[in-house]
């Protein structure tokens, strides 16, 4: 079986059950409770769509998927959730799948059938809630030594992201516009991330909380008052998360969909004294990322742009120095002449990989999912970027192991 063969190949980089939690930060490094470096090598697992349930449970059991994750050498999962779920966690799974049909405008009978498949693979779902599904995933991962970062991806449960999905910028921020902010209720978000942090304190192996995925301005947002909203609201959220759960790392990204942190260099760092020793920066980079589009085709210039916009936070001795995780990157796994990658994806990935290797930073590939219960109105939507195949049985691209292998190595440390 593929799982076993991959585990043998990775060998020494399989997740270590001996990591002593909680984690902390020191300069640009993440350390365990014994002061040893912990390099996060993660995969994204979505749960933020309309069913408010981690994807794939209609295809395989939680234990099967957790085994697969561990066997690939990943030591953490970035597990996404919506504020809808955070504020209403005890919805029976049966009701959540039924409600998802209306929310996604798909056939309710088909969604109910999908729920029946979830129960067949995962008997706890017969009487379980959406929160029970998250608990089962987190426990199964930790049983294999895989840590969890809980990431608030959206407010309204749905696919992410664009500038008109209503989840991009705080509704209490300057220059409100409905297209980008109609679902991003600031108070609900603050209450939601705080609630999830408090709950996470009861869950094994949860080591971090991502405050918000891909914060993005539209029209005059983020311009009319600079980045004041970013400093204000993320500062409030980080403080509340830390008060609710002092053990977890706190991840925050820049603006422009987690691609631009330059304001902390030009306007001053966020005051992280209230969560000192827990701060982690995050950034995203895809082949299609607009922020870096000007430098596509020239790897040297592109890597300079990565550093200019985000990587500079790894420079030690600065007020903003902290660990940096590339919490989303990825490419199509559907085939191509370069170990299964297209020419454009291969050019992008090789350049990005070289940059990440040069600073030996943390990372999380998008994404684990071979499919979604429903995405953008399509039932059983196939995920071309999925590490797993459509049936959630094995690798979609059998070359992925060798493609990622250098990134698993630890080459730098405090």
PDB file of N, CA and C in Angstrom, residues 86-144:
ATOM      1  N   UNK A  86     -17.589  28.033  14.835  1.00  0.00           N
ATOM      2  CA  UNK A  86     -17.054  28.414  16.138  1.00  0.00           C
ATOM      3  C   UNK A  86     -18.161  28.863  17.092  1.00  0.00           C
ATOM      4  N   UNK A  87     -19.163  29.554  16.558  1.00  0.00           N
ATOM      5  CA  UNK A  87     -20.228  30.089  17.403  1.00  0.00           C
ATOM      6  C   UNK A  87     -21.422  29.148  17.529  1.00  0.00           C
ATOM      7  N   UNK A  88     -21.432  28.087  16.762  1.00  0.00           N
ATOM      8  CA  UNK A  88     -22.543  27.130  16.823  1.00  0.00           C
ATOM      9  C   UNK A  88     -21.990  25.727  16.622  1.00  0.00           C
ATOM     10  N   UNK A  89     -21.214  25.245  17.602  1.00  0.00           N
ATOM     11  CA  UNK A  89     -20.430  24.024  17.385  1.00  0.00           C
ATOM     12  C   UNK A  89     -21.186  22.719  17.577  1.00  0.00           C
ATOM     13  N   UNK A  90     -22.346  22.779  18.146  1.00  0.00           N
ATOM     14  CA  UNK A  90     -23.028  21.547  18.541  1.00  0.00           C
ATOM     15  C   UNK A  90     -24.153  21.152  17.595  1.00  0.00           C
ATOM     16  N   UNK A  91     -24.014  21.499  16.338  1.00  0.00           N
ATOM     17  CA  UNK A  91     -24.992  21.103  15.336  1.00  0.00           C
ATOM     18  C   UNK A  91     -24.796  19.619  15.016  1.00  0.00           C
ATOM     19  N   UNK A  92     -25.836  18.804  15.117  1.00  0.00           N
ATOM     20  CA  UNK A  92     -25.687  17.399  14.714  1.00  0.00           C
ATOM     21  C   UNK A  92     -25.204  17.316  13.266  1.00  0.00           C
ATOM     22  N   UNK A  93     -24.323  16.392  13.019  1.00  0.00           N
ATOM     23  CA  UNK A  93     -23.793  16.252  11.667  1.00  0.00           C
ATOM     24  C   UNK A  93     -24.898  16.016  10.646  1.00  0.00           C
ATOM     25  N   UNK A  94     -25.919  15.274  11.030  1.00  0.00           N
ATOM     26  CA  UNK A  94     -27.032  15.025  10.103  1.00  0.00           C
ATOM     27  C   UNK A  94     -27.679  16.338   9.676  1.00  0.00           C
ATOM     28  N   UNK A  95     -27.875  17.246  10.626  1.00  0.00           N
ATOM     29  CA  UNK A  95     -28.484  18.535  10.320  1.00  0.00           C
ATOM     30  C   UNK A  95     -27.530  19.429   9.535  1.00  0.00           C
ATOM     31  N   UNK A  96     -26.245  19.341   9.833  1.00  0.00           N
ATOM     32  CA  UNK A  96     -25.276  20.179   9.139  1.00  0.00           C
ATOM     33  C   UNK A  96     -25.209  19.850   7.655  1.00  0.00           C
ATOM     34  N   UNK A  97     -25.246  18.550   7.326  1.00  0.00           N
ATOM     35  CA  UNK A  97     -25.207  18.172   5.917  1.00  0.00           C
ATOM     36  C   UNK A  97     -26.495  18.563   5.203  1.00  0.00           C
ATOM     37  N   UNK A  98     -27.615  18.447   5.883  1.00  0.00           N
ATOM     38  CA  UNK A  98     -28.876  18.878   5.290  1.00  0.00           C
ATOM     39  C   UNK A  98     -28.871  20.375   5.040  1.00  0.00           C
ATOM     40  N   UNK A  99     -28.410  21.133   6.033  1.00  0.00           N
ATOM     41  CA  UNK A  99     -28.364  22.588   5.890  1.00  0.00           C
ATOM     42  C   UNK A  99     -27.378  23.012   4.811  1.00  0.00           C
ATOM     43  N   UNK A 100     -26.316  22.247   4.654  1.00  0.00           N
ATOM     44  CA  UNK A 100     -25.313  22.584   3.642  1.00  0.00           C
ATOM     45  C   UNK A 100     -25.902  22.537   2.238  1.00  0.00           C
ATOM     46  N   UNK A 101     -26.875  21.677   2.033  1.00  0.00           N
ATOM     47  CA  UNK A 101     -27.496  21.581   0.708  1.00  0.00           C
ATOM     48  C   UNK A 101     -28.137  22.906   0.316  1.00  0.00           C
ATOM     49  N   UNK A 102     -28.879  23.489   1.245  1.00  0.00           N
ATOM     50  CA  UNK A 102     -29.513  24.776   0.961  1.00  0.00           C
ATOM     51  C   UNK A 102     -28.466  25.879   0.811  1.00  0.00           C
ATOM     52  N   UNK A 103     -27.463  25.869   1.697  1.00  0.00           N
ATOM     53  CA  UNK A 103     -26.435  26.909   1.656  1.00  0.00           C
ATOM     54  C   UNK A 103     -25.643  26.881   0.356  1.00  0.00           C
ATOM     55  N   UNK A 104     -25.428  25.680  -0.178  1.00  0.00           N
ATOM     56  CA  UNK A 104     -24.632  25.529  -1.391  1.00  0.00           C
ATOM     57  C   UNK A 104     -25.484  25.374  -2.642  1.00  0.00           C
ATOM     58  N   UNK A 105     -26.799  25.401  -2.476  1.00  0.00           N
ATOM     59  CA  UNK A 105     -27.739  25.268  -3.602  1.00  0.00           C
ATOM     60  C   UNK A 105     -27.539  23.963  -4.358  1.00  0.00           C
ATOM     61  N   UNK A 106     -27.491  22.860  -3.602  1.00  0.00           N
ATOM     62  CA  UNK A 106     -27.376  21.536  -4.212  1.00  0.00           C
ATOM     63  C   UNK A 106     -28.501  20.655  -3.676  1.00  0.00           C
ATOM     64  N   UNK A 107     -28.632  19.489  -4.258  1.00  0.00           N
ATOM     65  CA  UNK A 107     -29.719  18.576  -3.930  1.00  0.00           C
ATOM     66  C   UNK A 107     -29.588  18.049  -2.503  1.00  0.00           C
ATOM     67  N   UNK A 108     -30.632  18.202  -1.711  1.00  0.00           N
ATOM     68  CA  UNK A 108     -30.580  17.788  -0.313  1.00  0.00           C
ATOM     69  C   UNK A 108     -30.478  16.275  -0.187  1.00  0.00           C
ATOM     70  N   UNK A 109     -31.116  15.545  -1.084  1.00  0.00           N
ATOM     71  CA  UNK A 109     -31.030  14.082  -1.032  1.00  0.00           C
ATOM     72  C   UNK A 109     -29.595  13.618  -1.225  1.00  0.00           C
ATOM     73  N   UNK A 110     -28.891  14.280  -2.130  1.00  0.00           N
ATOM     74  CA  UNK A 110     -27.494  13.921  -2.375  1.00  0.00           C
ATOM     75  C   UNK A 110     -26.631  14.216  -1.154  1.00  0.00           C
ATOM     76  N   UNK A 111     -26.881  15.333  -0.488  1.00  0.00           N
ATOM     77  CA  UNK A 111     -26.109  15.653   0.713  1.00  0.00           C
ATOM     78  C   UNK A 111     -26.430  14.690   1.843  1.00  0.00           C
ATOM     79  N   UNK A 112     -27.702  14.303   1.967  1.00  0.00           N
ATOM     80  CA  UNK A 112     -28.067  13.332   2.997  1.00  0.00           C
ATOM     81  C   UNK A 112     -27.421  11.975   2.720  1.00  0.00           C
ATOM     82  N   UNK A 113     -27.315  11.605   1.456  1.00  0.00           N
ATOM     83  CA  UNK A 113     -26.632  10.359   1.093  1.00  0.00           C
ATOM     84  C   UNK A 113     -25.149  10.434   1.440  1.00  0.00           C
ATOM     85  N   UNK A 114     -24.577  11.618   1.241  1.00  0.00           N
ATOM     86  CA  UNK A 114     -23.166  11.788   1.591  1.00  0.00           C
ATOM     87  C   UNK A 114     -22.969  11.657   3.096  1.00  0.00           C
ATOM     88  N   UNK A 115     -23.901  12.208   3.860  1.00  0.00           N
ATOM     89  CA  UNK A 115     -23.833  12.049   5.316  1.00  0.00           C
ATOM     90  C   UNK A 115     -23.905  10.576   5.698  1.00  0.00           C
ATOM     91  N   UNK A 116     -24.747   9.812   5.033  1.00  0.00           N
ATOM     92  CA  UNK A 116     -24.833   8.372   5.316  1.00  0.00           C
ATOM     93  C   UNK A 116     -23.493   7.686   5.067  1.00  0.00           C
ATOM     94  N   UNK A 117     -22.766   8.150   4.052  1.00  0.00           N
ATOM     95  CA  UNK A 117     -21.436   7.601   3.785  1.00  0.00           C
ATOM     96  C   UNK A 117     -20.452   7.979   4.892  1.00  0.00           C
ATOM     97  N   UNK A 118     -20.609   9.167   5.442  1.00  0.00           N
ATOM     98  CA  UNK A 118     -19.774   9.576   6.581  1.00  0.00           C
ATOM     99  C   UNK A 118     -19.996   8.635   7.758  1.00  0.00           C
ATOM    100  N   UNK A 119     -21.258   8.338   8.030  1.00  0.00           N
ATOM    101  CA  UNK A 119     -21.583   7.447   9.147  1.00  0.00           C
ATOM    102  C   UNK A 119     -21.041   6.045   8.901  1.00  0.00           C
ATOM    103  N   UNK A 120     -21.137   5.586   7.666  1.00  0.00           N
ATOM    104  CA  UNK A 120     -20.626   4.252   7.333  1.00  0.00           C
ATOM    105  C   UNK A 120     -19.132   4.145   7.625  1.00  0.00           C
ATOM    106  N   UNK A 121     -18.386   5.206   7.291  1.00  0.00           N
ATOM    107  CA  UNK A 121     -16.935   5.184   7.493  1.00  0.00           C
ATOM    108  C   UNK A 121     -16.554   5.576   8.918  1.00  0.00           C
ATOM    109  N   UNK A 122     -17.411   6.366   9.570  1.00  0.00           N
ATOM    110  CA  UNK A 122     -17.099   6.933  10.882  1.00  0.00           C
ATOM    111  C   UNK A 122     -18.329   6.830  11.779  1.00  0.00           C
ATOM    112  N   UNK A 123     -18.506   5.704  12.466  1.00  0.00           N
ATOM    113  CA  UNK A 123     -19.740   5.464  13.218  1.00  0.00           C
ATOM    114  C   UNK A 123     -20.089   6.543  14.246  1.00  0.00           C
ATOM    115  N   UNK A 124     -19.104   7.263  14.769  1.00  0.00           N
ATOM    116  CA  UNK A 124     -19.413   8.318  15.745  1.00  0.00           C
ATOM    117  C   UNK A 124     -20.349   9.366  15.149  1.00  0.00           C
ATOM    118  N   UNK A 125     -20.345   9.502  13.817  1.00  0.00           N
ATOM    119  CA  UNK A 125     -21.131  10.535  13.156  1.00  0.00           C
ATOM    120  C   UNK A 125     -22.631  10.273  13.216  1.00  0.00           C
ATOM    121  N   UNK A 126     -23.026   9.049  13.575  1.00  0.00           N
ATOM    122  CA  UNK A 126     -24.462   8.737  13.639  1.00  0.00           C
ATOM    123  C   UNK A 126     -25.168   9.625  14.649  1.00  0.00           C
ATOM    124  N   UNK A 127     -24.495   9.940  15.751  1.00  0.00           N
ATOM    125  CA  UNK A 127     -25.091  10.806  16.762  1.00  0.00           C
ATOM    126  C   UNK A 127     -24.202  11.997  17.076  1.00  0.00           C
ATOM    127  N   UNK A 128     -23.129  12.178  16.300  1.00  0.00           N
ATOM    128  CA  UNK A 128     -22.140  13.204  16.595  1.00  0.00           C
ATOM    129  C   UNK A 128     -22.490  14.560  16.027  1.00  0.00           C
ATOM    130  N   UNK A 129     -21.800  15.550  16.542  1.00  0.00           N
ATOM    131  CA  UNK A 129     -21.943  16.928  16.096  1.00  0.00           C
ATOM    132  C   UNK A 129     -20.750  17.323  15.227  1.00  0.00           C
ATOM    133  N   UNK A 130     -20.837  18.501  14.640  1.00  0.00           N
ATOM    134  CA  UNK A 130     -19.700  18.994  13.872  1.00  0.00           C
ATOM    135  C   UNK A 130     -18.476  19.153  14.770  1.00  0.00           C
ATOM    136  N   UNK A 131     -18.666  19.573  16.009  1.00  0.00           N
ATOM    137  CA  UNK A 131     -17.538  19.684  16.926  1.00  0.00           C
ATOM    138  C   UNK A 131     -16.953  18.310  17.249  1.00  0.00           C
ATOM    139  N   UNK A 132     -17.800  17.295  17.325  1.00  0.00           N
ATOM    140  CA  UNK A 132     -17.294  15.934  17.543  1.00  0.00           C
ATOM    141  C   UNK A 132     -16.389  15.508  16.390  1.00  0.00           C
ATOM    142  N   UNK A 133     -16.725  15.930  15.167  1.00  0.00           N
ATOM    143  CA  UNK A 133     -15.897  15.578  14.020  1.00  0.00           C
ATOM    144  C   UNK A 133     -14.516  16.224  14.136  1.00  0.00           C
ATOM    145  N   UNK A 134     -14.482  17.483  14.549  1.00  0.00           N
ATOM    146  CA  UNK A 134     -13.187  18.140  14.758  1.00  0.00           C
ATOM    147  C   UNK A 134     -12.399  17.439  15.855  1.00  0.00           C
ATOM    148  N   UNK A 135     -13.063  17.094  16.931  1.00  0.00           N
ATOM    149  CA  UNK A 135     -12.381  16.406  18.030  1.00  0.00           C
ATOM    150  C   UNK A 135     -11.805  15.071  17.577  1.00  0.00           C
ATOM    151  N   UNK A 136     -12.574  14.335  16.783  1.00  0.00           N
ATOM    152  CA  UNK A 136     -12.118  13.032  16.309  1.00  0.00           C
ATOM    153  C   UNK A 136     -10.890  13.182  15.416  1.00  0.00           C
ATOM    154  N   UNK A 137     -10.896  14.188  14.544  1.00  0.00           N
ATOM    155  CA  UNK A 137      -9.755  14.423  13.660  1.00  0.00           C
ATOM    156  C   UNK A 137      -8.512  14.787  14.472  1.00  0.00           C
ATOM    157  N   UNK A 138      -8.657  15.720  15.400  1.00  0.00           N
ATOM    158  CA  UNK A 138      -7.516  16.173  16.195  1.00  0.00           C
ATOM    159  C   UNK A 138      -6.939  15.023  17.021  1.00  0.00           C
ATOM    160  N   UNK A 139      -7.816  14.221  17.633  1.00  0.00           N
ATOM    161  CA  UNK A 139      -7.347  13.097  18.459  1.00  0.00           C
ATOM    162  C   UNK A 139      -6.640  12.047  17.618  1.00  0.00           C
ATOM    163  N   UNK A 140      -7.194  11.748  16.435  1.00  0.00           N
ATOM    164  CA  UNK A 140      -6.578  10.739  15.566  1.00  0.00           C
ATOM    165  C   UNK A 140      -5.209  11.208  15.081  1.00  0.00           C
ATOM    166  N   UNK A 141      -5.095  12.485  14.766  1.00  0.00           N
ATOM    167  CA  UNK A 141      -3.813  13.025  14.336  1.00  0.00           C
ATOM    168  C   UNK A 141      -2.783  12.948  15.457  1.00  0.00           C
ATOM    169  N   UNK A 142      -3.171  13.366  16.639  1.00  0.00           N
ATOM    170  CA  UNK A 142      -2.211  13.384  17.751  1.00  0.00           C
ATOM    171  C   UNK A 142      -1.793  11.973  18.156  1.00  0.00           C
ATOM    172  N   UNK A 143      -2.695  11.019  17.987  1.00  0.00           N
ATOM    173  CA  UNK A 143      -2.331   9.624  18.274  1.00  0.00           C
ATOM    174  C   UNK A 143      -1.190   9.164  17.379  1.00  0.00           C
ATOM    175  N   UNK A 144      -1.030   9.826  16.231  1.00  0.00           N
ATOM    176  CA  UNK A 144       0.070   9.515  15.312  1.00  0.00           C
ATOM    177  C   UNK A 144       1.217  10.523  15.434  1.00  0.00           C
TER     178      UNK A 144
END
